[in-house]
């Protein structure tokens, strides 16, 4: 005989209530459920005797009936050496449940060694329909979720001085900024790791049980340049050594293989030329292969620059991209928005992305758009570049490139525009320059090898600048510098002054 189902809008206060805080999302999904509050708890060290009774089932589900005809409801019950949870109607719950401020996983049938509905413990691999793959979760002896690596981040930075060079490369401040954004702005969990030895950064420690590594976190952010601190990302060293191993230059390095990064949704490599595909001059896998290697090891979305980048620019571009990921943007969307933090011609805009639709945080928030183009004179704009479904158009005045531009998405919406250089503001500059013949006119081919000229706004004043990039190689490590000259005054200007206006 089927039992009568009693629908309760409000549960008895002493047993089960629905949290006034509202719906909560199941880990790594967009599925919302309500918090459950109950007076009982599943405790591994203080287990009750196995409950007497019988399993019963109807078309809705399973329940546990006691010998006196009553049934378990609003409670945990220890049955046949396993914990089960029964709701306010007495039906056994399965899947993820948020009970008394803790996540529990009640076997819905995907854990072969557990009975259906039984509470899981230890490391479990659980599928996410949103991501189309399984992630690892660590459930404590009492069943409560203790670690979800795929929902944490790691921000890595280092500092060192190049041999024979007074220039110090320090990315620890940026690593700290990234960690601060994710922790304090979005309330996300993660770790800041700053160390000169790669093996010390990536290896396990007491915070991660059962041999999990820091590479295997949901968002891995590498802030830095090639060198001893990040030998894993130099040349083909990602293919040599193993955790505490060394490469041909005696640099500590970590090998990525198998499913080493299965819990990593997104890996960001804010380092020079980490996104260059192909092989080096000796036929060895190049640094750009790192992106493919990471995907083969389980990462869903990977980012790397396709050329050397300016340290000052990377210091603003990287945190800007991470800020968008924390908001819930896809990797591609985040990179496009991060472009707003640097000039249109900046080297940070040259990047490669694999798995651009990946999100670190599930969010249904749409990317911002600005559909108004009333302030844009389209006749003054030329196509600058197209990639990943976005088109950038640069404003050109009398053949000379400006720092103004707008970006459209695949639907044609204007998602960003910069409109600071007016034609009347450049006329006086042109008239004061003796020979306009030497001015480098804009070409859609963007041949910037010998530098380029651009109208920029600095300290509120429009200026015509010549910018020349120069690469320096030290110990096989490439760094990029920018030399900026005001063509009207001959004054040298720090590139950082340009960045201040963005």
Short mmCIF file of C-alpha atoms in Angstrom, two decimals:
data_model
loop_
_atom_site.label_atom_id
_atom_site.label_comp_id
_atom_site.label_asym_id
_atom_site.label_seq_id
_atom_site.Cartn_x
_atom_site.Cartn_y
_atom_site.Cartn_z
CA UNK A 1 0.00 0.00 0.00
CA UNK A 2 1.36 3.41 -0.92
CA UNK A 3 1.72 5.74 2.00
CA UNK A 4 0.02 9.15 2.07
CA UNK A 5 2.29 11.99 1.01
CA UNK A 6 2.11 15.01 3.28
CA UNK A 7 3.23 18.27 1.62
CA UNK A 8 4.78 20.59 4.17
CA UNK A 9 5.30 24.27 3.31
CA UNK A 10 7.16 24.90 6.56
CA UNK A 11 8.89 22.09 8.44
CA UNK A 12 8.71 21.72 12.19
CA UNK A 13 11.27 24.09 13.74
CA UNK A 14 12.88 21.37 15.80
CA UNK A 15 13.64 19.25 12.81
CA UNK A 16 13.96 20.80 9.33
CA UNK A 17 13.66 24.29 7.88
CA UNK A 18 14.42 25.92 4.57
CA UNK A 19 17.12 28.57 4.88
CA UNK A 20 15.89 32.15 4.58
CA UNK A 21 19.10 32.83 2.67
CA UNK A 22 17.49 31.23 -0.40
CA UNK A 23 18.86 28.94 -3.06
CA UNK A 24 22.46 27.74 -3.17
CA UNK A 25 24.22 26.37 -6.23
CA UNK A 26 25.49 22.81 -6.30
CA UNK A 27 29.31 22.74 -6.74
CA UNK A 28 30.37 23.39 -10.35
CA UNK A 29 26.82 23.65 -11.66
CA UNK A 30 24.06 26.21 -12.17
CA UNK A 31 21.59 23.98 -10.30
CA UNK A 32 20.06 25.71 -7.30
CA UNK A 33 18.86 23.94 -4.16
CA UNK A 34 17.76 25.11 -0.71
CA UNK A 35 19.72 24.69 2.49
CA UNK A 36 18.44 22.07 4.90
CA UNK A 37 18.67 22.47 8.65
CA UNK A 38 18.26 19.42 10.87
CA UNK A 39 18.99 18.50 14.47
CA UNK A 40 20.77 15.25 13.52
CA UNK A 41 24.29 14.80 12.19
CA UNK A 42 26.19 11.87 10.62
CA UNK A 43 29.21 11.34 12.87
CA UNK A 44 31.81 8.73 12.03
CA UNK A 45 33.12 8.34 15.59
CA UNK A 46 29.75 8.38 17.38
CA UNK A 47 27.62 6.10 15.25
CA UNK A 48 24.25 4.94 16.42
CA UNK A 49 23.34 1.30 16.19
CA UNK A 50 21.95 0.24 12.85
CA UNK A 51 18.34 1.34 12.73
CA UNK A 52 15.74 -1.38 12.78
CA UNK A 53 13.23 -1.34 9.98
CA UNK A 54 12.62 -2.05 6.33
CA UNK A 55 13.30 -0.29 3.04
CA UNK A 56 10.10 0.67 1.21
CA UNK A 57 9.69 2.14 -2.27
CA UNK A 58 6.97 3.67 -4.43
CA UNK A 59 6.96 5.60 -7.72
CA UNK A 60 8.44 8.66 -5.97
CA UNK A 61 11.32 7.07 -4.11
CA UNK A 62 12.68 5.14 -1.14
CA UNK A 63 11.92 5.52 2.57
CA UNK A 64 12.85 3.68 5.77
CA UNK A 65 9.95 2.26 7.75
CA UNK A 66 10.42 1.47 11.45
CA UNK A 67 8.87 -1.69 13.03
CA UNK A 68 6.03 0.40 14.51
CA UNK A 69 4.96 1.64 11.07
CA UNK A 70 6.40 5.15 11.38
CA UNK A 71 9.21 6.27 9.08
CA UNK A 72 12.40 8.34 9.20
CA UNK A 73 11.94 11.97 8.25
CA UNK A 74 13.84 15.23 8.64
CA UNK A 75 16.86 13.25 9.78
CA UNK A 76 20.01 11.30 9.13
CA UNK A 77 19.69 7.57 9.78
CA UNK A 78 22.41 4.92 10.08
CA UNK A 79 21.25 1.86 8.16
CA UNK A 80 23.24 -1.25 7.32
CA UNK A 81 26.52 0.54 8.13
CA UNK A 82 25.84 3.60 5.99
CA UNK A 83 24.37 7.05 6.55
CA UNK A 84 21.27 8.21 4.65
CA UNK A 85 19.26 11.41 4.77
CA UNK A 86 15.45 11.51 4.65
CA UNK A 87 13.50 14.67 3.87
CA UNK A 88 10.44 16.08 5.59
CA UNK A 89 8.19 13.69 3.63
CA UNK A 90 10.38 10.76 4.57
CA UNK A 91 11.93 10.16 1.16
CA UNK A 92 15.62 9.39 0.87
CA UNK A 93 17.68 12.15 -0.76
CA UNK A 94 20.34 11.48 -3.40
CA UNK A 95 23.01 13.66 -5.03
CA UNK A 96 24.46 16.86 -3.62
CA UNK A 97 22.67 18.26 -0.57
CA UNK A 98 23.50 21.31 1.56
CA UNK A 99 22.70 20.34 5.14
CA UNK A 100 23.53 22.35 8.27
CA UNK A 101 25.94 24.59 6.34
CA UNK A 102 27.83 21.63 4.84
CA UNK A 103 27.81 19.91 1.46
CA UNK A 104 27.19 16.15 1.37
CA UNK A 105 27.08 13.73 -1.54
CA UNK A 106 24.48 10.97 -1.30
CA UNK A 107 25.20 8.32 -3.90
CA UNK A 108 22.80 8.72 -6.84
CA UNK A 109 24.21 5.57 -8.40
CA UNK A 110 27.58 6.70 -9.77
CA UNK A 111 29.71 5.27 -6.91
CA UNK A 112 29.79 1.52 -7.48
CA UNK A 113 31.17 0.59 -4.07
CA UNK A 114 28.36 2.39 -2.19
CA UNK A 115 24.67 1.48 -1.88
CA UNK A 116 22.23 3.78 -3.63
CA UNK A 117 21.61 6.90 -1.48
CA UNK A 118 24.47 6.22 0.96
CA UNK A 119 26.60 9.14 2.14
CA UNK A 120 30.01 9.28 0.44
CA UNK A 121 33.36 9.91 2.15
CA UNK A 122 36.96 10.31 0.97
CA UNK A 123 38.03 11.39 -2.52
CA UNK A 124 35.24 11.08 -5.06
CA UNK A 125 35.13 11.95 -8.75
CA UNK A 126 31.75 13.53 -9.47
CA UNK A 127 30.45 14.58 -12.87
CA UNK A 128 29.39 18.15 -13.69
CA UNK A 129 26.94 18.54 -16.56
CA UNK A 130 27.90 22.21 -16.90
CA UNK A 131 31.54 21.41 -17.58
CA UNK A 132 30.97 18.04 -19.23
CA UNK A 133 33.55 16.27 -17.05
CA UNK A 134 34.16 14.97 -13.53
CA UNK A 135 35.99 16.82 -10.77
CA UNK A 136 37.56 15.52 -7.56
CA UNK A 137 36.05 16.29 -4.15
CA UNK A 138 37.33 15.35 -0.72
CA UNK A 139 34.56 14.40 1.72
CA UNK A 140 35.62 13.99 5.33
CA UNK A 141 34.95 11.02 7.63
CA UNK A 142 31.64 12.65 8.58
CA UNK A 143 30.73 13.14 4.92
CA UNK A 144 31.03 16.91 4.83
CA UNK A 145 32.90 18.43 1.89
CA UNK A 146 36.39 19.49 2.98
CA UNK A 147 38.13 20.18 -0.31
CA UNK A 148 36.97 21.01 -3.83
CA UNK A 149 40.19 21.70 -5.78
CA UNK A 150 38.31 22.69 -8.93
CA UNK A 151 36.71 25.62 -7.07
CA UNK A 152 39.97 26.97 -5.64
CA UNK A 153 42.70 29.08 -7.21
CA UNK A 154 46.46 29.25 -6.99
CA UNK A 155 48.32 32.49 -7.75
CA UNK A 156 52.04 31.99 -8.28
CA UNK A 157 54.70 34.71 -8.43
CA UNK A 158 58.46 34.93 -8.09
CA UNK A 159 61.36 37.39 -8.14
CA UNK A 160 64.96 37.20 -9.25
CA UNK A 161 67.66 39.33 -10.87
CA UNK A 162 69.01 38.34 -14.25
CA UNK A 163 72.72 37.45 -14.21
CA UNK A 164 74.85 40.43 -15.15
CA UNK A 165 71.82 42.67 -15.31
CA UNK A 166 70.56 45.13 -12.74
CA UNK A 167 66.96 44.61 -13.80
CA UNK A 168 64.96 42.74 -11.22
CA UNK A 169 61.92 40.80 -12.37
CA UNK A 170 59.40 40.62 -9.57
CA UNK A 171 55.92 39.22 -10.08
CA UNK A 172 55.10 38.57 -6.43
CA UNK A 173 53.20 41.86 -6.13
CA UNK A 174 51.02 40.89 -9.08
CA UNK A 175 50.46 37.43 -7.64
CA UNK A 176 49.35 39.07 -4.41
CA UNK A 177 46.99 41.39 -6.30
CA UNK A 178 45.42 38.45 -8.14
CA UNK A 179 44.90 36.58 -4.87
CA UNK A 180 43.44 39.70 -3.26
CA UNK A 181 40.94 40.17 -6.12
CA UNK A 182 39.70 36.59 -5.95
CA UNK A 183 39.63 36.38 -2.17
CA UNK A 184 38.41 39.80 -1.05
CA UNK A 185 36.36 40.91 -4.06
CA UNK A 186 34.64 37.61 -4.82
CA UNK A 187 35.09 35.58 -1.62
CA UNK A 188 36.78 32.70 -3.44
CA UNK A 189 39.15 30.25 -1.78
CA UNK A 190 42.72 29.76 -2.87
CA UNK A 191 46.40 30.08 -2.16
CA UNK A 192 49.17 32.55 -2.87
CA UNK A 193 52.47 30.84 -3.61
CA UNK A 194 55.65 32.86 -4.06
CA UNK A 195 58.90 30.96 -4.31
CA UNK A 196 61.98 30.77 -6.52
CA UNK A 197 61.99 26.99 -6.78
CA UNK A 198 59.28 25.51 -8.95
CA UNK A 199 59.18 22.18 -7.15
CA UNK A 200 58.42 23.93 -3.86
CA UNK A 201 55.59 25.86 -5.48
CA UNK A 202 53.82 23.06 -7.27
CA UNK A 203 54.33 20.11 -4.95
CA UNK A 204 51.82 18.97 -2.37
CA UNK A 205 51.84 20.14 1.22
CA UNK A 206 49.73 19.58 4.30
CA UNK A 207 46.78 21.54 2.93
CA UNK A 208 46.02 19.13 0.11
CA UNK A 209 45.33 15.50 1.05
CA UNK A 210 45.99 12.33 -0.93
CA UNK A 211 48.75 13.52 -3.23
CA UNK A 212 46.95 16.35 -5.00
CA UNK A 213 49.21 19.07 -6.42
CA UNK A 214 48.77 22.81 -6.71
CA UNK A 215 48.74 22.43 -10.48
CA UNK A 216 45.45 20.61 -10.03
CA UNK A 217 43.37 23.60 -8.90
CA UNK A 218 40.38 25.17 -10.65
CA UNK A 219 42.20 28.37 -11.61
CA UNK A 220 45.96 28.30 -11.94
CA UNK A 221 47.52 31.75 -12.44
CA UNK A 222 51.20 31.90 -13.32
CA UNK A 223 52.56 35.43 -12.89
CA UNK A 224 56.09 35.70 -14.19
CA UNK A 225 58.79 35.38 -16.79
CA UNK A 226 60.99 32.47 -17.80
CA UNK A 227 63.68 31.59 -15.33
CA UNK A 228 64.62 29.33 -12.48
CA UNK A 229 61.45 30.07 -10.59
CA UNK A 230 59.26 28.86 -13.43
CA UNK A 231 61.43 26.44 -15.37
CA UNK A 232 58.34 24.41 -16.13
CA UNK A 233 57.33 27.10 -18.60
CA UNK A 234 60.68 27.56 -20.39
CA UNK A 235 61.45 25.96 -23.75
CA UNK A 236 60.47 22.27 -23.60
CA UNK A 237 61.19 21.78 -19.90
CA UNK A 238 57.52 21.03 -19.32
CA UNK A 239 58.35 17.64 -20.79
CA UNK A 240 61.26 16.78 -18.51
CA UNK A 241 61.71 16.00 -14.84
CA UNK A 242 58.98 15.08 -12.42
CA UNK A 243 57.97 17.35 -9.51
CA UNK A 244 61.41 17.52 -7.88
CA UNK A 245 63.25 16.82 -11.13
CA UNK A 246 65.56 19.15 -13.02
CA UNK A 247 65.89 20.13 -16.65
CA UNK A 248 69.02 20.36 -18.81
CA UNK A 249 69.97 23.66 -17.15
CA UNK A 250 69.61 22.24 -13.62
CA UNK A 251 66.42 24.22 -13.09
CA UNK A 252 63.78 22.63 -10.88
CA UNK A 253 60.76 21.77 -12.98
CA UNK A 254 57.50 19.89 -13.02
CA UNK A 255 56.26 17.54 -15.69
CA UNK A 256 52.67 17.81 -16.80
CA UNK A 257 51.17 14.57 -18.04
CA UNK A 258 48.27 12.18 -17.65
CA UNK A 259 45.48 13.83 -15.66
CA UNK A 260 47.80 16.01 -13.56
CA UNK A 261 45.49 18.99 -14.12
CA UNK A 262 42.12 17.26 -14.32
CA UNK A 263 40.61 19.62 -11.72
CA UNK A 264 41.93 22.73 -13.47
CA UNK A 265 39.26 24.59 -15.39
CA UNK A 266 41.46 27.49 -16.48
CA UNK A 267 45.24 27.95 -16.53
CA UNK A 268 46.66 31.44 -17.19
CA UNK A 269 50.29 31.83 -18.18
CA UNK A 270 51.13 35.52 -17.93
CA UNK A 271 54.64 35.00 -19.26
CA UNK A 272 56.44 36.01 -22.44
CA UNK A 273 55.58 33.82 -25.45
CA UNK A 274 53.89 31.04 -23.49
CA UNK A 275 51.22 30.79 -26.17
CA UNK A 276 53.48 30.39 -29.21
CA UNK A 277 52.58 27.14 -30.97
CA UNK A 278 55.01 24.85 -32.75
CA UNK A 279 58.57 23.73 -32.07
CA UNK A 280 61.88 25.43 -31.38
CA UNK A 281 64.90 25.53 -33.71
CA UNK A 282 65.96 22.06 -32.54
CA UNK A 283 62.61 20.47 -33.24
CA UNK A 284 61.66 20.27 -29.56
CA UNK A 285 58.15 21.24 -28.45
CA UNK A 286 58.05 25.02 -28.02
CA UNK A 287 56.71 26.92 -25.05
CA UNK A 288 53.40 27.34 -26.82
CA UNK A 289 52.89 23.60 -26.72
CA UNK A 290 52.35 24.16 -23.01
CA UNK A 291 48.76 25.12 -23.81
CA UNK A 292 48.09 21.87 -25.62
CA UNK A 293 49.95 19.86 -22.99
CA UNK A 294 47.74 21.39 -20.30
CA UNK A 295 44.60 20.53 -22.23
CA UNK A 296 45.83 16.97 -22.68
CA UNK A 297 46.34 16.85 -18.90
CA UNK A 298 42.73 17.89 -18.26
CA UNK A 299 42.60 21.70 -18.35
CA UNK A 300 39.52 23.06 -20.09
CA UNK A 301 40.69 26.60 -20.93
CA UNK A 302 44.28 27.85 -21.33
CA UNK A 303 45.75 31.30 -22.00
CA UNK A 304 49.24 32.36 -23.10
CA UNK A 305 50.88 35.34 -24.83
CA UNK A 306 52.15 34.78 -28.36
CA UNK A 307 55.08 37.18 -28.01
CA UNK A 308 57.21 38.89 -25.36
CA UNK A 309 55.19 41.41 -23.35
CA UNK A 310 56.01 44.51 -21.34
CA UNK A 311 56.21 43.85 -17.62
CA UNK A 312 54.29 47.07 -16.82
CA UNK A 313 51.49 46.12 -19.21
CA UNK A 314 51.28 42.54 -17.96
CA UNK A 315 50.93 43.90 -14.44
CA UNK A 316 47.63 45.56 -15.36
CA UNK A 317 46.38 43.14 -18.02
CA UNK A 318 46.70 40.02 -15.85
CA UNK A 319 44.69 41.24 -12.85
CA UNK A 320 42.07 42.74 -15.18
CA UNK A 321 41.53 39.37 -16.84
CA UNK A 322 41.34 37.57 -13.50
CA UNK A 323 38.83 40.13 -12.23
CA UNK A 324 36.47 39.22 -15.09
CA UNK A 325 36.88 35.49 -14.47
CA UNK A 326 35.89 36.07 -10.85
CA UNK A 327 32.76 37.84 -12.09
CA UNK A 328 31.77 34.77 -14.08
CA UNK A 329 32.96 35.66 -17.59
CA UNK A 330 34.26 33.06 -20.03
CA UNK A 331 38.00 33.02 -20.68
CA UNK A 332 37.53 34.69 -24.07
CA UNK A 333 35.22 37.37 -22.65
CA UNK A 334 37.64 38.05 -19.79
CA UNK A 335 40.56 38.48 -22.18
CA UNK A 336 38.59 40.89 -24.37
CA UNK A 337 37.64 43.04 -21.37
CA UNK A 338 41.24 42.92 -20.07
CA UNK A 339 42.32 44.48 -23.36
CA UNK A 340 40.67 47.70 -22.20
CA UNK A 341 43.40 48.06 -19.57
CA UNK A 342 46.17 48.48 -22.17
CA UNK A 343 46.51 50.34 -25.50
CA UNK A 344 45.22 48.80 -28.71
CA UNK A 345 48.79 48.34 -29.93
CA UNK A 346 50.11 46.79 -26.69
CA UNK A 347 51.87 43.42 -26.95
CA UNK A 348 49.55 41.94 -24.28
CA UNK A 349 46.79 41.96 -26.89
CA UNK A 350 48.59 39.22 -28.80
CA UNK A 351 47.53 36.02 -27.10
CA UNK A 352 46.37 32.50 -27.79
CA UNK A 353 43.43 30.82 -26.11
CA UNK A 354 42.29 27.21 -26.12
CA UNK A 355 38.86 26.42 -24.66
CA UNK A 356 37.72 30.05 -24.59
CA UNK A 357 34.13 29.24 -23.57
CA UNK A 358 35.29 27.94 -20.18
CA UNK A 359 34.25 29.70 -16.97
CA UNK A 360 35.95 29.44 -13.60
CA UNK A 361 32.76 30.49 -11.82
CA UNK A 362 29.31 29.51 -13.11
CA UNK A 363 27.39 32.70 -13.82
CA UNK A 364 24.54 33.68 -16.12
CA UNK A 365 25.59 37.31 -16.22
CA UNK A 366 25.82 38.65 -19.75
CA UNK A 367 28.87 40.49 -21.01
CA UNK A 368 28.41 44.24 -20.88
CA UNK A 369 27.40 45.95 -24.10
CA UNK A 370 27.15 49.53 -25.29
CA UNK A 371 24.97 49.52 -28.38
CA UNK A 372 25.12 53.29 -28.85
CA UNK A 373 27.49 54.48 -31.58
CA UNK A 374 26.20 58.05 -31.84
CA UNK A 375 29.57 59.44 -30.75
CA UNK A 376 31.53 57.35 -33.26
CA UNK A 377 32.28 58.56 -36.77
CA UNK A 378 32.52 55.18 -38.49
CA UNK A 379 34.21 56.68 -41.55
CA UNK A 380 37.31 57.37 -39.41
CA UNK A 381 37.74 53.76 -38.32
CA UNK A 382 39.61 50.87 -39.93
CA UNK A 383 39.61 47.19 -38.99
CA UNK A 384 42.51 46.51 -36.65
CA UNK A 385 42.10 42.81 -35.90
CA UNK A 386 39.59 39.97 -35.60
CA UNK A 387 39.86 37.01 -33.25
CA UNK A 388 37.68 34.71 -31.18
CA UNK A 389 34.50 36.32 -32.54
CA UNK A 390 35.45 39.93 -31.74
CA UNK A 391 36.40 42.72 -34.17
CA UNK A 392 38.47 45.77 -33.19
CA UNK A 393 38.32 48.97 -35.23
CA UNK A 394 40.94 51.72 -34.80
CA UNK A 395 40.39 55.43 -35.43
CA UNK A 396 42.75 56.81 -38.09
CA UNK A 397 43.13 60.58 -38.64
CA UNK A 398 44.75 61.67 -41.89
CA UNK A 399 46.40 58.29 -42.17
CA UNK A 400 47.86 58.30 -38.64
CA UNK A 401 46.73 55.76 -36.06
CA UNK A 402 45.16 56.96 -32.82
CA UNK A 403 44.61 55.23 -29.50
CA UNK A 404 40.83 55.35 -30.04
CA UNK A 405 38.97 52.22 -31.03
CA UNK A 406 35.82 50.21 -30.55
CA UNK A 407 35.16 46.48 -30.24
CA UNK A 408 32.15 44.50 -31.44
CA UNK A 409 31.10 40.98 -30.53
CA UNK A 410 29.71 38.29 -32.84
CA UNK A 411 26.25 39.90 -32.69
CA UNK A 412 27.66 43.25 -33.77
CA UNK A 413 27.12 44.86 -30.35
CA UNK A 414 29.68 47.47 -29.34
CA UNK A 415 31.09 46.15 -26.08
CA UNK A 416 33.80 48.79 -25.60
CA UNK A 417 34.87 52.07 -27.12
CA UNK A 418 37.55 54.67 -26.46
CA UNK A 419 36.99 58.15 -27.89
CA UNK A 420 39.56 60.67 -26.65
CA UNK A 421 41.43 61.89 -29.74
CA UNK A 422 39.59 64.65 -31.62
CA UNK A 423 40.67 65.78 -35.09
CA UNK A 424 40.93 69.43 -34.12
CA UNK A 425 43.36 68.50 -31.34
CA UNK A 426 45.87 67.03 -33.79
CA UNK A 427 45.95 69.89 -36.33
CA UNK A 428 48.37 71.99 -34.28
CA UNK A 429 50.67 68.99 -33.83
CA UNK A 430 50.84 68.36 -37.57
CA UNK A 431 51.59 72.01 -38.35
CA UNK A 432 54.47 72.12 -35.84
CA UNK A 433 56.29 69.06 -37.18
CA UNK A 434 58.81 70.05 -39.84
CA UNK A 435 58.63 66.96 -42.02
CA UNK A 436 55.50 64.87 -42.11
CA UNK A 437 57.18 62.64 -44.65
CA UNK A 438 58.85 60.71 -41.84
CA UNK A 439 55.60 59.98 -40.08
CA UNK A 440 54.69 56.30 -40.12
CA UNK A 441 51.18 55.99 -41.54
CA UNK A 442 48.88 53.26 -40.31
CA UNK A 443 48.76 50.09 -42.37
CA UNK A 444 46.30 47.28 -41.84
CA UNK A 445 49.29 44.94 -42.10
CA UNK A 446 50.55 46.47 -38.83
CA UNK A 447 54.23 46.23 -39.71
CA UNK A 448 55.57 47.49 -36.37
CA UNK A 449 59.04 45.98 -36.61
CA UNK A 450 60.66 49.44 -36.92
CA UNK A 451 58.20 51.12 -34.60
CA UNK A 452 54.95 52.96 -35.24
CA UNK A 453 53.41 56.38 -34.69
CA UNK A 454 50.22 56.98 -32.74
CA UNK A 455 48.20 59.86 -31.32
CA UNK A 456 47.87 59.30 -27.58
CA UNK A 457 46.36 61.21 -24.69
CA UNK A 458 48.84 61.80 -21.84
CA UNK A 459 47.99 63.97 -18.83
CA UNK A 460 44.99 65.30 -20.74
CA UNK A 461 47.07 66.43 -23.73
CA UNK A 462 47.05 64.87 -27.21
CA UNK A 463 50.55 63.94 -28.35
CA UNK A 464 52.03 62.24 -31.41
CA UNK A 465 54.30 59.45 -30.23
CA UNK A 466 56.72 57.08 -31.85
CA UNK A 467 56.93 53.74 -30.08
CA UNK A 468 59.70 51.24 -30.73
CA UNK A 469 59.84 47.83 -29.08
CA UNK A 470 63.16 46.16 -28.27
CA UNK A 471 63.77 42.60 -27.10
CA UNK A 472 66.63 41.77 -24.72
CA UNK A 473 67.90 38.23 -24.25
CA UNK A 474 69.71 37.28 -21.05
CA UNK A 475 70.33 33.64 -20.09
CA UNK A 476 67.91 32.62 -22.84
CA UNK A 477 65.26 34.74 -21.15
CA UNK A 478 63.57 37.32 -23.37
CA UNK A 479 62.35 40.62 -21.94
CA UNK A 480 60.58 43.38 -23.85
CA UNK A 481 61.13 47.13 -23.53
CA UNK A 482 59.33 50.06 -25.15
CA UNK A 483 61.01 53.34 -26.12
CA UNK A 484 58.57 56.22 -26.52
CA UNK A 485 59.42 59.58 -28.11
CA UNK A 486 57.21 62.66 -28.51
CA UNK A 487 57.69 63.57 -32.20
CA UNK A 488 56.74 67.18 -31.54
CA UNK A 489 59.14 67.88 -28.66
CA UNK A 490 61.67 65.06 -28.91
CA UNK A 491 60.97 64.19 -25.28
CA UNK A 492 61.37 60.59 -24.10
CA UNK A 493 58.33 59.33 -22.23
CA UNK A 494 58.06 56.25 -19.97
CA UNK A 495 55.61 53.71 -21.34
CA UNK A 496 54.06 53.64 -17.89
CA UNK A 497 52.77 57.18 -18.52
CA UNK A 498 50.69 55.82 -21.39
CA UNK A 499 49.27 53.07 -19.22
CA UNK A 500 48.15 55.61 -16.62
CA UNK A 501 45.47 56.87 -19.01
CA UNK A 502 43.87 53.42 -19.34
#
